[in-house]
PDB file of C-alpha atoms and ligand atoms in Angstrom:
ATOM      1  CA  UNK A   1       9.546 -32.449  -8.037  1.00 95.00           C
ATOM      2  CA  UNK A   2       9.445 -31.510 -11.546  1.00 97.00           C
ATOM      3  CA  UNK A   3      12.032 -30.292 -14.136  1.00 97.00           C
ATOM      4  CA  UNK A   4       9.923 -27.365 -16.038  1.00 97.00           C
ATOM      5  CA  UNK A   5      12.702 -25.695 -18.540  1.00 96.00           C
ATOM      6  CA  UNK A   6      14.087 -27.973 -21.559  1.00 93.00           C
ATOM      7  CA  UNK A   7      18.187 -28.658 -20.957  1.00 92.00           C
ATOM      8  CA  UNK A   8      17.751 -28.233 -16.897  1.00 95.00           C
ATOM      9  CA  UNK A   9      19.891 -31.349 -15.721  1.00 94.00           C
ATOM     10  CA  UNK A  10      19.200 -31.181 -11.281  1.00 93.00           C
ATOM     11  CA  UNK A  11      21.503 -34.323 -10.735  1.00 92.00           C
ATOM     12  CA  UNK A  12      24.097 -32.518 -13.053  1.00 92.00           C
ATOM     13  CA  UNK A  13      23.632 -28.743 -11.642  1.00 94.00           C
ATOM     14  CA  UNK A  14      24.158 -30.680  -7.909  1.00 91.00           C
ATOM     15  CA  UNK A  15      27.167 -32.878  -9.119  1.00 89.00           C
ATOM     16  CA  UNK A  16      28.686 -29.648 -10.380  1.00 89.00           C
ATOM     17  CA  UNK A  17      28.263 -27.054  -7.182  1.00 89.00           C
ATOM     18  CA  UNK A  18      31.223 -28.811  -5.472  1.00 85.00           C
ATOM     19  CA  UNK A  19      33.475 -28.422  -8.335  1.00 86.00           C
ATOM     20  CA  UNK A  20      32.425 -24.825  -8.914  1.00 89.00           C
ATOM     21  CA  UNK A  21      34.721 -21.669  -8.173  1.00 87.00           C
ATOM     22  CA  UNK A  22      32.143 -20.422  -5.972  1.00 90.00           C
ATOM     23  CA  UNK A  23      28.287 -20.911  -4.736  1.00 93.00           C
ATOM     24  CA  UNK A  24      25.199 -18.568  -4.347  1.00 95.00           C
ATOM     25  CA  UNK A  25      22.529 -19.727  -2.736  1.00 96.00           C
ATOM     26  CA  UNK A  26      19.303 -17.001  -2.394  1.00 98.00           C
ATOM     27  CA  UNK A  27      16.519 -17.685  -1.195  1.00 98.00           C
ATOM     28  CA  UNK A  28      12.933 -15.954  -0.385  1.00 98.00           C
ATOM     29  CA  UNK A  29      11.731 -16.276   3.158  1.00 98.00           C
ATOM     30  CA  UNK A  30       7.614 -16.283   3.485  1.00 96.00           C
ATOM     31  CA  UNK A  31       6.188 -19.453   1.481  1.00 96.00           C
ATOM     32  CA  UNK A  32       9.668 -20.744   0.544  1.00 98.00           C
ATOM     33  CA  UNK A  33      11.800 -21.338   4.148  1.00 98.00           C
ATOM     34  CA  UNK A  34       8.335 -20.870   5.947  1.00 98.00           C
ATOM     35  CA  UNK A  35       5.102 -22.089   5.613  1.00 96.00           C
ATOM     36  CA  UNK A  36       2.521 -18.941   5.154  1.00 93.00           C
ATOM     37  CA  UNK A  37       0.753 -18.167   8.170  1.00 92.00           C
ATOM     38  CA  UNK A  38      -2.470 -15.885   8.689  1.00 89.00           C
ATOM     39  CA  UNK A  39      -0.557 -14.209  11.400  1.00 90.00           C
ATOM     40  CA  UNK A  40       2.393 -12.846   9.791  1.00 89.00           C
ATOM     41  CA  UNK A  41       4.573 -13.034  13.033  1.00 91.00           C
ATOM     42  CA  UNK A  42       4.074 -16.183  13.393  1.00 93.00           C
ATOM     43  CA  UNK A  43       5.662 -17.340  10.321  1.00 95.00           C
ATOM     44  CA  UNK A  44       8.645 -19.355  11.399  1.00 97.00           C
ATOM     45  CA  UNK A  45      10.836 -21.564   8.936  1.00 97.00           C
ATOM     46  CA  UNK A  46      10.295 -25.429   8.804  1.00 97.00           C
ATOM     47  CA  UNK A  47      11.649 -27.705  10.752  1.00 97.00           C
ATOM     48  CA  UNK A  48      15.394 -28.374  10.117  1.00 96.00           C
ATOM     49  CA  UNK A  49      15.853 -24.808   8.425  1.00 96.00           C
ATOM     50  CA  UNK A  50      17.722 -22.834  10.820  1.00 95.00           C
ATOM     51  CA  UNK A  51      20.660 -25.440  11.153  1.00 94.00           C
ATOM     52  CA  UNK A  52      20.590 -25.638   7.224  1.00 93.00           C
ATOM     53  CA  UNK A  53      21.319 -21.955   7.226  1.00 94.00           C
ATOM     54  CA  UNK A  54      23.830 -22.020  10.126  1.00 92.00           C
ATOM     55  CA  UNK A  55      25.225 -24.893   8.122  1.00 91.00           C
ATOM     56  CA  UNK A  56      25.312 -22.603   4.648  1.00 90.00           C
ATOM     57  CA  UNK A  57      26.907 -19.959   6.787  1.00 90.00           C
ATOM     58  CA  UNK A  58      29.422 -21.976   8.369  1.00 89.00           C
ATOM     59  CA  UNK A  59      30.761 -23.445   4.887  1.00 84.00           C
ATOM     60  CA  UNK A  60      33.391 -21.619   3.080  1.00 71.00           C
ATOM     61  CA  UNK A  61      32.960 -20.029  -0.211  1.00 80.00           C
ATOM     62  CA  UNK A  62      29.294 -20.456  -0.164  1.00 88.00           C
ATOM     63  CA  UNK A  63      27.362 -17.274  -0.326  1.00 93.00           C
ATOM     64  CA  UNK A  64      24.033 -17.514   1.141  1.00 95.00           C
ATOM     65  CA  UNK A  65      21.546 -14.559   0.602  1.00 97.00           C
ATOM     66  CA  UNK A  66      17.819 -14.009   1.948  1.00 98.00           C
ATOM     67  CA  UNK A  67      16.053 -12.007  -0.317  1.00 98.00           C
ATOM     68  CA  UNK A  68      12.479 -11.065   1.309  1.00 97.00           C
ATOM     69  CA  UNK A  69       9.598  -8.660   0.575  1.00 95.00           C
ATOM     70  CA  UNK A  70       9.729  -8.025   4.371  1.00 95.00           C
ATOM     71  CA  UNK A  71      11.636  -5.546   6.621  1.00 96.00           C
ATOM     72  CA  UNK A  72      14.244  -6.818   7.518  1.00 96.00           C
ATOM     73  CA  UNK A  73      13.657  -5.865  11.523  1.00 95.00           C
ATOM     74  CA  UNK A  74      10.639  -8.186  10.999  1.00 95.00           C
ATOM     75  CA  UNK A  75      12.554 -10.635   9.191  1.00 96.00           C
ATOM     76  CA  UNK A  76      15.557 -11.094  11.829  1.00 95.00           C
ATOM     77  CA  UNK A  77      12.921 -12.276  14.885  1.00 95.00           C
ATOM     78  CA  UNK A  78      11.203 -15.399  12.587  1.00 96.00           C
ATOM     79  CA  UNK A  79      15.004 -16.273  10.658  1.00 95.00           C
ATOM     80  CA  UNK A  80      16.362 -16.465  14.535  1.00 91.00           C
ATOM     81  CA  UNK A  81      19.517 -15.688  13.090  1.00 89.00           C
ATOM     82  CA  UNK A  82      21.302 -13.046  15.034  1.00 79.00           C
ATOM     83  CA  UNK A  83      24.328 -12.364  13.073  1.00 84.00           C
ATOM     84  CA  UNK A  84      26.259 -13.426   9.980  1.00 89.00           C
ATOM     85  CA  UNK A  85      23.702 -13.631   6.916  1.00 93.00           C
ATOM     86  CA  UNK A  86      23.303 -11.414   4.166  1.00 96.00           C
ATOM     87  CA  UNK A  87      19.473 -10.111   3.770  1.00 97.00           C
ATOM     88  CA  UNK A  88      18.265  -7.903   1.279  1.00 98.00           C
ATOM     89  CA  UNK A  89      14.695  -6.627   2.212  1.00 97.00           C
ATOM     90  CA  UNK A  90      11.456  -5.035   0.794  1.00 95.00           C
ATOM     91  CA  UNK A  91      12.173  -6.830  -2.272  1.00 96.00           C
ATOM     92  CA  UNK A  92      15.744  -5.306  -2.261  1.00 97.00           C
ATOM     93  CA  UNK A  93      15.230  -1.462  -1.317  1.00 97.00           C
ATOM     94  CA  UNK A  94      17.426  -2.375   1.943  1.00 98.00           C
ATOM     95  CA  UNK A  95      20.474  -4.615   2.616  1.00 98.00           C
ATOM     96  CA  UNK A  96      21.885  -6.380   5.847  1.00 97.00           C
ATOM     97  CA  UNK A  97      25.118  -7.171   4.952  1.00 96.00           C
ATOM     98  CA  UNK A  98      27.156 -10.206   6.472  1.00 94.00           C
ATOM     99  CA  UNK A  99      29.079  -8.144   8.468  1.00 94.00           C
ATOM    100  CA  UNK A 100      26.465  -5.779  10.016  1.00 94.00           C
ATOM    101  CA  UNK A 101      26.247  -3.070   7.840  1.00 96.00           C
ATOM    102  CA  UNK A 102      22.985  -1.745   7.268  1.00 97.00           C
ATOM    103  CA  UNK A 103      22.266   0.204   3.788  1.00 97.00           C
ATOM    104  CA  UNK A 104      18.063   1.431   4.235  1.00 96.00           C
ATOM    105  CA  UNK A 105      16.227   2.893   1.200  1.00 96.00           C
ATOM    106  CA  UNK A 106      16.616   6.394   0.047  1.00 92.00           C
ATOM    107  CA  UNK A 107      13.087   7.305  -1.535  1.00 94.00           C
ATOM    108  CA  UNK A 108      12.322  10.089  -3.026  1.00 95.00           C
ATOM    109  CA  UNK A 109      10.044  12.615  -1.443  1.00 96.00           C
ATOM    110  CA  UNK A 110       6.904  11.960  -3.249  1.00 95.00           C
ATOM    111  CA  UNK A 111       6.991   8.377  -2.968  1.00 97.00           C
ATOM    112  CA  UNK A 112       7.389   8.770   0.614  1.00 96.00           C
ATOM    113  CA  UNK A 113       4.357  11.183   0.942  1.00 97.00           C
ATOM    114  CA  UNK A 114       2.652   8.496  -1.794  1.00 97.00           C
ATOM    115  CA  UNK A 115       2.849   5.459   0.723  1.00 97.00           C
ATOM    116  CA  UNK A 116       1.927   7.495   3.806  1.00 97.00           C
ATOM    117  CA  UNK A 117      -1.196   8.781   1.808  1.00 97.00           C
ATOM    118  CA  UNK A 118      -2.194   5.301   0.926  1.00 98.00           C
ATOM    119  CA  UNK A 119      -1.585   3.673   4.430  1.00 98.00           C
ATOM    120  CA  UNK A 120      -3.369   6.737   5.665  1.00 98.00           C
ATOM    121  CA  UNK A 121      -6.549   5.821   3.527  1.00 98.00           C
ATOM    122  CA  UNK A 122      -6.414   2.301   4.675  1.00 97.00           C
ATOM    123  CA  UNK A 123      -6.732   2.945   7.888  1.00 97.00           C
ATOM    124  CA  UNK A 124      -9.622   5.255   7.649  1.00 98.00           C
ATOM    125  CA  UNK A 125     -11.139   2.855   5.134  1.00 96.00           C
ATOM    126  CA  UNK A 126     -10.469   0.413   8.444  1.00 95.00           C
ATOM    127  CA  UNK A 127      -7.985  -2.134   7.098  1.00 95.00           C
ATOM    128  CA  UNK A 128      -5.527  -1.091   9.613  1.00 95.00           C
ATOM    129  CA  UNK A 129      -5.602  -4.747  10.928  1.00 93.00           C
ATOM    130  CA  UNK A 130      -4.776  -6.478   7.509  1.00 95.00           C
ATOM    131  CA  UNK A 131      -1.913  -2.734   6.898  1.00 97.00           C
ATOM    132  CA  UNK A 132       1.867  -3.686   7.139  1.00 95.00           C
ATOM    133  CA  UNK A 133       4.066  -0.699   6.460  1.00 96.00           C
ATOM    134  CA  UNK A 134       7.253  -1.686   5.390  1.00 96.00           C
ATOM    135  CA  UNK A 135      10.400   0.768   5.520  1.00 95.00           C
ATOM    136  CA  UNK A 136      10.256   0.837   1.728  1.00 96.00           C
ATOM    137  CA  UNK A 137       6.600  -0.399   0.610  1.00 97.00           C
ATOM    138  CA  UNK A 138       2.958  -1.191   2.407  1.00 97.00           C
ATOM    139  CA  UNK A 139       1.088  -4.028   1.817  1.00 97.00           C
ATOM    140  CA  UNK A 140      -2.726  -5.508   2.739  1.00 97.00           C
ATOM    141  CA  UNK A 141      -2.983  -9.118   3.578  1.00 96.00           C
ATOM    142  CA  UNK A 142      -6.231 -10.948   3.291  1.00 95.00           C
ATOM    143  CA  UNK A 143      -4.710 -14.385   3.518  1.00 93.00           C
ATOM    144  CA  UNK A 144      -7.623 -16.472   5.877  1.00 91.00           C
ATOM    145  CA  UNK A 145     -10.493 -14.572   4.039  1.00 93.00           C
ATOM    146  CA  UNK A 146     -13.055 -15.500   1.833  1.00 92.00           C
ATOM    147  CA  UNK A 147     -13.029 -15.339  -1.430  1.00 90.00           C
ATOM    148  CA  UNK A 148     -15.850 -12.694  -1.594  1.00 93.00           C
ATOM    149  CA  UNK A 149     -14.404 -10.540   0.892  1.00 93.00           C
ATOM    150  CA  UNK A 150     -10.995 -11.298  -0.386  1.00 95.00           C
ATOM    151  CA  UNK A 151     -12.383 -10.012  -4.122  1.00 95.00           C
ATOM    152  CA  UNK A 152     -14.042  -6.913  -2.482  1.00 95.00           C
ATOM    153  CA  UNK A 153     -10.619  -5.921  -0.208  1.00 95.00           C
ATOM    154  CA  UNK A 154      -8.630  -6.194  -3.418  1.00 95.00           C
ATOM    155  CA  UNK A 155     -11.096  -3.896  -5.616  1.00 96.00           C
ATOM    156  CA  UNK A 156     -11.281  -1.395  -2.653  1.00 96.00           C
ATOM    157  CA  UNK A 157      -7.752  -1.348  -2.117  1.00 97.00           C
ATOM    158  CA  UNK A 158      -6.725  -1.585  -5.572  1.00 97.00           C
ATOM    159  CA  UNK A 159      -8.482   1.106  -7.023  1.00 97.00           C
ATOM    160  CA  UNK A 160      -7.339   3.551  -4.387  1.00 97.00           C
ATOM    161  CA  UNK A 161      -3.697   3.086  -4.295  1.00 97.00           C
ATOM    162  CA  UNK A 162      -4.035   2.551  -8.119  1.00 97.00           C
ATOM    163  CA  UNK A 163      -5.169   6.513  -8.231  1.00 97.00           C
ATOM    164  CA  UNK A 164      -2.450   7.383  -5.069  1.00 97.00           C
ATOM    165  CA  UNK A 165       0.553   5.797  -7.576  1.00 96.00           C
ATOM    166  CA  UNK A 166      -0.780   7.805 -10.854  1.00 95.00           C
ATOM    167  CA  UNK A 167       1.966  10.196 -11.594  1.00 94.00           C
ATOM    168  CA  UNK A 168       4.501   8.789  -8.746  1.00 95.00           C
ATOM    169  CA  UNK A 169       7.424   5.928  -9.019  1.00 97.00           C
ATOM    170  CA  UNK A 170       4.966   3.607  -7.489  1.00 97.00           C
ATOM    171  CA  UNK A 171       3.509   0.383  -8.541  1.00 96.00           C
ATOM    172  CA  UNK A 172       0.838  -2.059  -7.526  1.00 96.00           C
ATOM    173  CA  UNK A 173       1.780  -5.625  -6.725  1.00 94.00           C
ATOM    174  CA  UNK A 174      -0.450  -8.761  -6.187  1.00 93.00           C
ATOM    175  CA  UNK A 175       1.156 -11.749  -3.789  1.00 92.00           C
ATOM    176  CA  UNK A 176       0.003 -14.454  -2.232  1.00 90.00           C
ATOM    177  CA  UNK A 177      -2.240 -13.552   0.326  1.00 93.00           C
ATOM    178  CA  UNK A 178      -2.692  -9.179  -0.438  1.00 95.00           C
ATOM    179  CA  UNK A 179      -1.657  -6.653  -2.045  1.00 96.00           C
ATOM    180  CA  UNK A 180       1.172  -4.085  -1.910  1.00 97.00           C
ATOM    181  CA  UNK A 181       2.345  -0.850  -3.170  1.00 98.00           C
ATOM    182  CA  UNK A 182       6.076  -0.125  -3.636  1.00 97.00           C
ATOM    183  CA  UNK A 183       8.247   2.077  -5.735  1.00 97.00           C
ATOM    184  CA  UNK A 184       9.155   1.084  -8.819  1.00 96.00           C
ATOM    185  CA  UNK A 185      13.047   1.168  -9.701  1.00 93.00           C
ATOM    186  CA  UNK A 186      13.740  -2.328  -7.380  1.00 96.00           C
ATOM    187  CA  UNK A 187      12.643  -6.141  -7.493  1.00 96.00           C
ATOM    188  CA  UNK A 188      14.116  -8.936  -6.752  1.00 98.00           C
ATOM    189  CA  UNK A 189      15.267 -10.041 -10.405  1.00 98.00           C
ATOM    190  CA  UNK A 190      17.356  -6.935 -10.067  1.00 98.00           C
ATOM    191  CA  UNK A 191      18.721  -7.787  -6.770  1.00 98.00           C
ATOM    192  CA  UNK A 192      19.674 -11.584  -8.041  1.00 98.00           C
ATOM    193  CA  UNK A 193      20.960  -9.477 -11.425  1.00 97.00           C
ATOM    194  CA  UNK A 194      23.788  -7.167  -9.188  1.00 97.00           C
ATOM    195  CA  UNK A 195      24.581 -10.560  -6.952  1.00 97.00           C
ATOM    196  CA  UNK A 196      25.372 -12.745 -10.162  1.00 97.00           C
ATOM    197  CA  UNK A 197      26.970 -10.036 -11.599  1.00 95.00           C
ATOM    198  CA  UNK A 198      29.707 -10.446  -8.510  1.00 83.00           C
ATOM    199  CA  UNK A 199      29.861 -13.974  -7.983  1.00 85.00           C
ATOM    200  CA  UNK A 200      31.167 -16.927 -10.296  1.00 86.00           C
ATOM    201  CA  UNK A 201      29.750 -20.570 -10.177  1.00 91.00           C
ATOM    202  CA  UNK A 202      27.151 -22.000  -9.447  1.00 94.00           C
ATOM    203  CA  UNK A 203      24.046 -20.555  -8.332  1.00 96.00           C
ATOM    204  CA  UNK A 204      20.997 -21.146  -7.447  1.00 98.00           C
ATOM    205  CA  UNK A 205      17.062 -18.768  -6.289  1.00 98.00           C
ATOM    206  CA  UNK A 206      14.833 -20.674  -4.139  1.00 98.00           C
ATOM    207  CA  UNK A 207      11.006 -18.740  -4.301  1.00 98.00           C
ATOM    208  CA  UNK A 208       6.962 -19.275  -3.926  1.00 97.00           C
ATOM    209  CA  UNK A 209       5.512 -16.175  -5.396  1.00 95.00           C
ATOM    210  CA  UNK A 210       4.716 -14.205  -8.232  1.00 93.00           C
ATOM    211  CA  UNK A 211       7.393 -11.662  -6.720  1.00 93.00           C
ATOM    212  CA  UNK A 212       9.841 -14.198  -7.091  1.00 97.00           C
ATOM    213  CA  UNK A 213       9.165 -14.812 -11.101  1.00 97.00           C
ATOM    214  CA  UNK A 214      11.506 -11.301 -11.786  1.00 97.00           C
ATOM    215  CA  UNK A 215      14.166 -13.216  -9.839  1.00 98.00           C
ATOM    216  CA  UNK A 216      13.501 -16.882 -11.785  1.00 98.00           C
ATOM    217  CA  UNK A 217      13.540 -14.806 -15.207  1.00 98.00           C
ATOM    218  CA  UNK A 218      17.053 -13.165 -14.143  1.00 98.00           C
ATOM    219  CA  UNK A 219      19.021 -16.433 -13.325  1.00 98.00           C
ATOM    220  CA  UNK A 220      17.232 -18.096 -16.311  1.00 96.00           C
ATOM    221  CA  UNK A 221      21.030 -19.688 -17.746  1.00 94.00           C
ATOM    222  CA  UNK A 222      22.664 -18.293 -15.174  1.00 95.00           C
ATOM    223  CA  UNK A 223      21.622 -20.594 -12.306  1.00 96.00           C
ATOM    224  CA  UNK A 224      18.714 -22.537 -11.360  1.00 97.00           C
ATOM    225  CA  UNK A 225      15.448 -20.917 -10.486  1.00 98.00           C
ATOM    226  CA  UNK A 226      13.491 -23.396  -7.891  1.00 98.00           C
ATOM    227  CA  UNK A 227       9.690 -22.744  -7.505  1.00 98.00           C
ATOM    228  CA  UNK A 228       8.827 -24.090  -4.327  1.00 98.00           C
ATOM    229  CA  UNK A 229       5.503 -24.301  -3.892  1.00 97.00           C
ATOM    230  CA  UNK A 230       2.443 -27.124  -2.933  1.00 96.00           C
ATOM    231  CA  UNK A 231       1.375 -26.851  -5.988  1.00 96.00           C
ATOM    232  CA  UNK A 232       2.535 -25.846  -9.763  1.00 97.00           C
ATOM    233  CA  UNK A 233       1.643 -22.787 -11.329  1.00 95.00           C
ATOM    234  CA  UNK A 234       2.557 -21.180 -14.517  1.00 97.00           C
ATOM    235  CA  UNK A 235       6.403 -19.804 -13.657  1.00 98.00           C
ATOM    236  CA  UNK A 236       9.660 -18.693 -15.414  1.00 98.00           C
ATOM    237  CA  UNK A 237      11.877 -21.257 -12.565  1.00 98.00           C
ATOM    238  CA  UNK A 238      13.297 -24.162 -13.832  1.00 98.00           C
ATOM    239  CA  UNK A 239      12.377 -26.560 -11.715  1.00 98.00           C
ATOM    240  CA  UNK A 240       9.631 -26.838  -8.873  1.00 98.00           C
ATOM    241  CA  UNK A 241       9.826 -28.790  -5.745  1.00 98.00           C
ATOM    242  CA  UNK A 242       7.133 -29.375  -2.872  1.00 98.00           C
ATOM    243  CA  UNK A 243       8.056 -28.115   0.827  1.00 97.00           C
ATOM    244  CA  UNK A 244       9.427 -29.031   3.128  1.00 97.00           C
ATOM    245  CA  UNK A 245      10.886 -32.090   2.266  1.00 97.00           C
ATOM    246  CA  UNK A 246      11.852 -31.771  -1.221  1.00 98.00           C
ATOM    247  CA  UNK A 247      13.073 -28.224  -0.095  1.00 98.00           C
ATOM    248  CA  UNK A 248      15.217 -30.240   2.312  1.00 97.00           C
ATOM    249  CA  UNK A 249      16.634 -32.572   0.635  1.00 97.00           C
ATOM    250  CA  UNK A 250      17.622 -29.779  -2.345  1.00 97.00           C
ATOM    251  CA  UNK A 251      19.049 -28.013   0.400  1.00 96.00           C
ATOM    252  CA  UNK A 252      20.879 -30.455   1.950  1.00 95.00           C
ATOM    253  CA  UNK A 253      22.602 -31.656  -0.670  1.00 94.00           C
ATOM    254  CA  UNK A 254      23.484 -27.876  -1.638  1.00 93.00           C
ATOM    255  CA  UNK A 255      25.485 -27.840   2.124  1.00 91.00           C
ATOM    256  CA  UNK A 256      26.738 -31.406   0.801  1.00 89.00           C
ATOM    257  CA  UNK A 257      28.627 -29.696  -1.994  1.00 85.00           C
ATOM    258  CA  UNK A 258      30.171 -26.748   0.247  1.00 81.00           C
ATOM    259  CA  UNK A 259      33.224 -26.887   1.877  1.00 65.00           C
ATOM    260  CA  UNK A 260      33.476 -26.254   5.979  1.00 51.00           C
ATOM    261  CA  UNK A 261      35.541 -23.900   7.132  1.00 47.00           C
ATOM    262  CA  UNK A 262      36.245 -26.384  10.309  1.00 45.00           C
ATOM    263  CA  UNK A 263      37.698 -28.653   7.576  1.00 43.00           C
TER     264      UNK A 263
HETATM  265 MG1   MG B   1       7.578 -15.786  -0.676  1.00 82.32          MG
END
């Protein structure tokens, strides 16, 4: 655990989420509430996750929000979550509300025709193993690799979609482990932007990646942004903390400070 931004007081921010009018907690799933596998399905949260989430759920005035670069149909199977939780998904261009409701994204025709082109050419160029098309973005994953082979996937890859996004609302991402192409417009500092904008309190973005640094730089003074990660890199979050069990112990003393609704 480290404190990383000048003025960031944890055992203060902590001491205050009880006494706040209300409580966001969102949090990135792949690398933050689960260790990164090289099989992507397999990617289940830690140990002692799930019942902090049903716990977060079950607590009054405590808003508790996944935000995820994945669909959220592929999301819902690892989270084992069946109902209740608020998800955005593909880095916000979809939304799962609390209730059910289901908003998908609305893309415009020629990023549509953009993706399908690119996941096209990846599968002729025979990457359709390492290919995950997303309902709003595709991605290549080369996490297991070598570094050579990693390097030579990511100039392949990289330079094609590069020329496939030229003139279209499309963008090139790297993340840990790949690669991905998505339309520009949405990211996640913009989904933490419209939920701050709604909520008062305290507040709080749990994330691993360099997708995650839009959302650290939008609660910077807002909330606290929590880089959770095995090891520290360069990052806008104001603190970092090792999984699981610093995660755990942040988390449980978040669900410490919310009321129960069985209270
Ligand atoms: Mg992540």
């Amino acid at each position: 655990m480290k404190i990383l931004t000048s003025g960031t007081d944890l055992n203060a921010f902590l001491e205050c989420i009880r006494c706040s009018e209300g409580r966001l907690l969102m949090l990135d799933y792949d690398g933050t509430l689960s260790p990164h596998q090289i099989e992507r399905h397999e990617a289940v949260p830690y140990p002692g996750i799930r019942e902090i989430l049903a716990e977060a759920l079950a607590s009054a005035d405590c808003r508790t929000v996944i935000i995820s670069g994945r669909s959220i149909s592929d999301l819902l199977p690892l989270l084992g979550i069946e109902s209740g939780i608020e998800i955005w998904g593909c880095h916000g261009w979809e939304r799962l509300g609390p209730d059910g409701d289901y908003t998908g994204p609305d893309l415009d025709a020629d990023i549509s025709t953009g993706l399908e082109e690119a996941a096209e050419w990846a599968t002729a160029e025979g990457f359709e193993e390492r290919l995950e098309i997303k309902t709003a973005c595709i991605a290549i994953h080369w996490r297991g690799l070598g570094g050579k082979e990693t390097a030579g996937i990511e100039r392949d890859v990289g330079e094609r979609w590069h020329e496939i996004a030229d003139g279209k609302e499309l963008e090139l991402h790297r993340f840990n482990g790949g690669i991905e192409l998505r339309p520009t417009g949405m990211n996640k500092g913009m989904v933490v932007d419209n939920l701050l904008s709604g909520s008062e309190g305290s507040a709080a973005y749990l994330g691993d990646d360099l997708t995650d640094e839009d959302a650290f730089r939008a609660i910077s003074g807002r909330g606290l942004g929590i880089l959770v990660s095995p090891g520290l890199r360069e990052t806008a979050a104001d603190v970092w903390l090792t999984p699981p069990e610093e995660l755990i112990w942040f988390l449980e003393r978040w669900i410490e400070s919310c009321g129960k609704t069985d209270e």
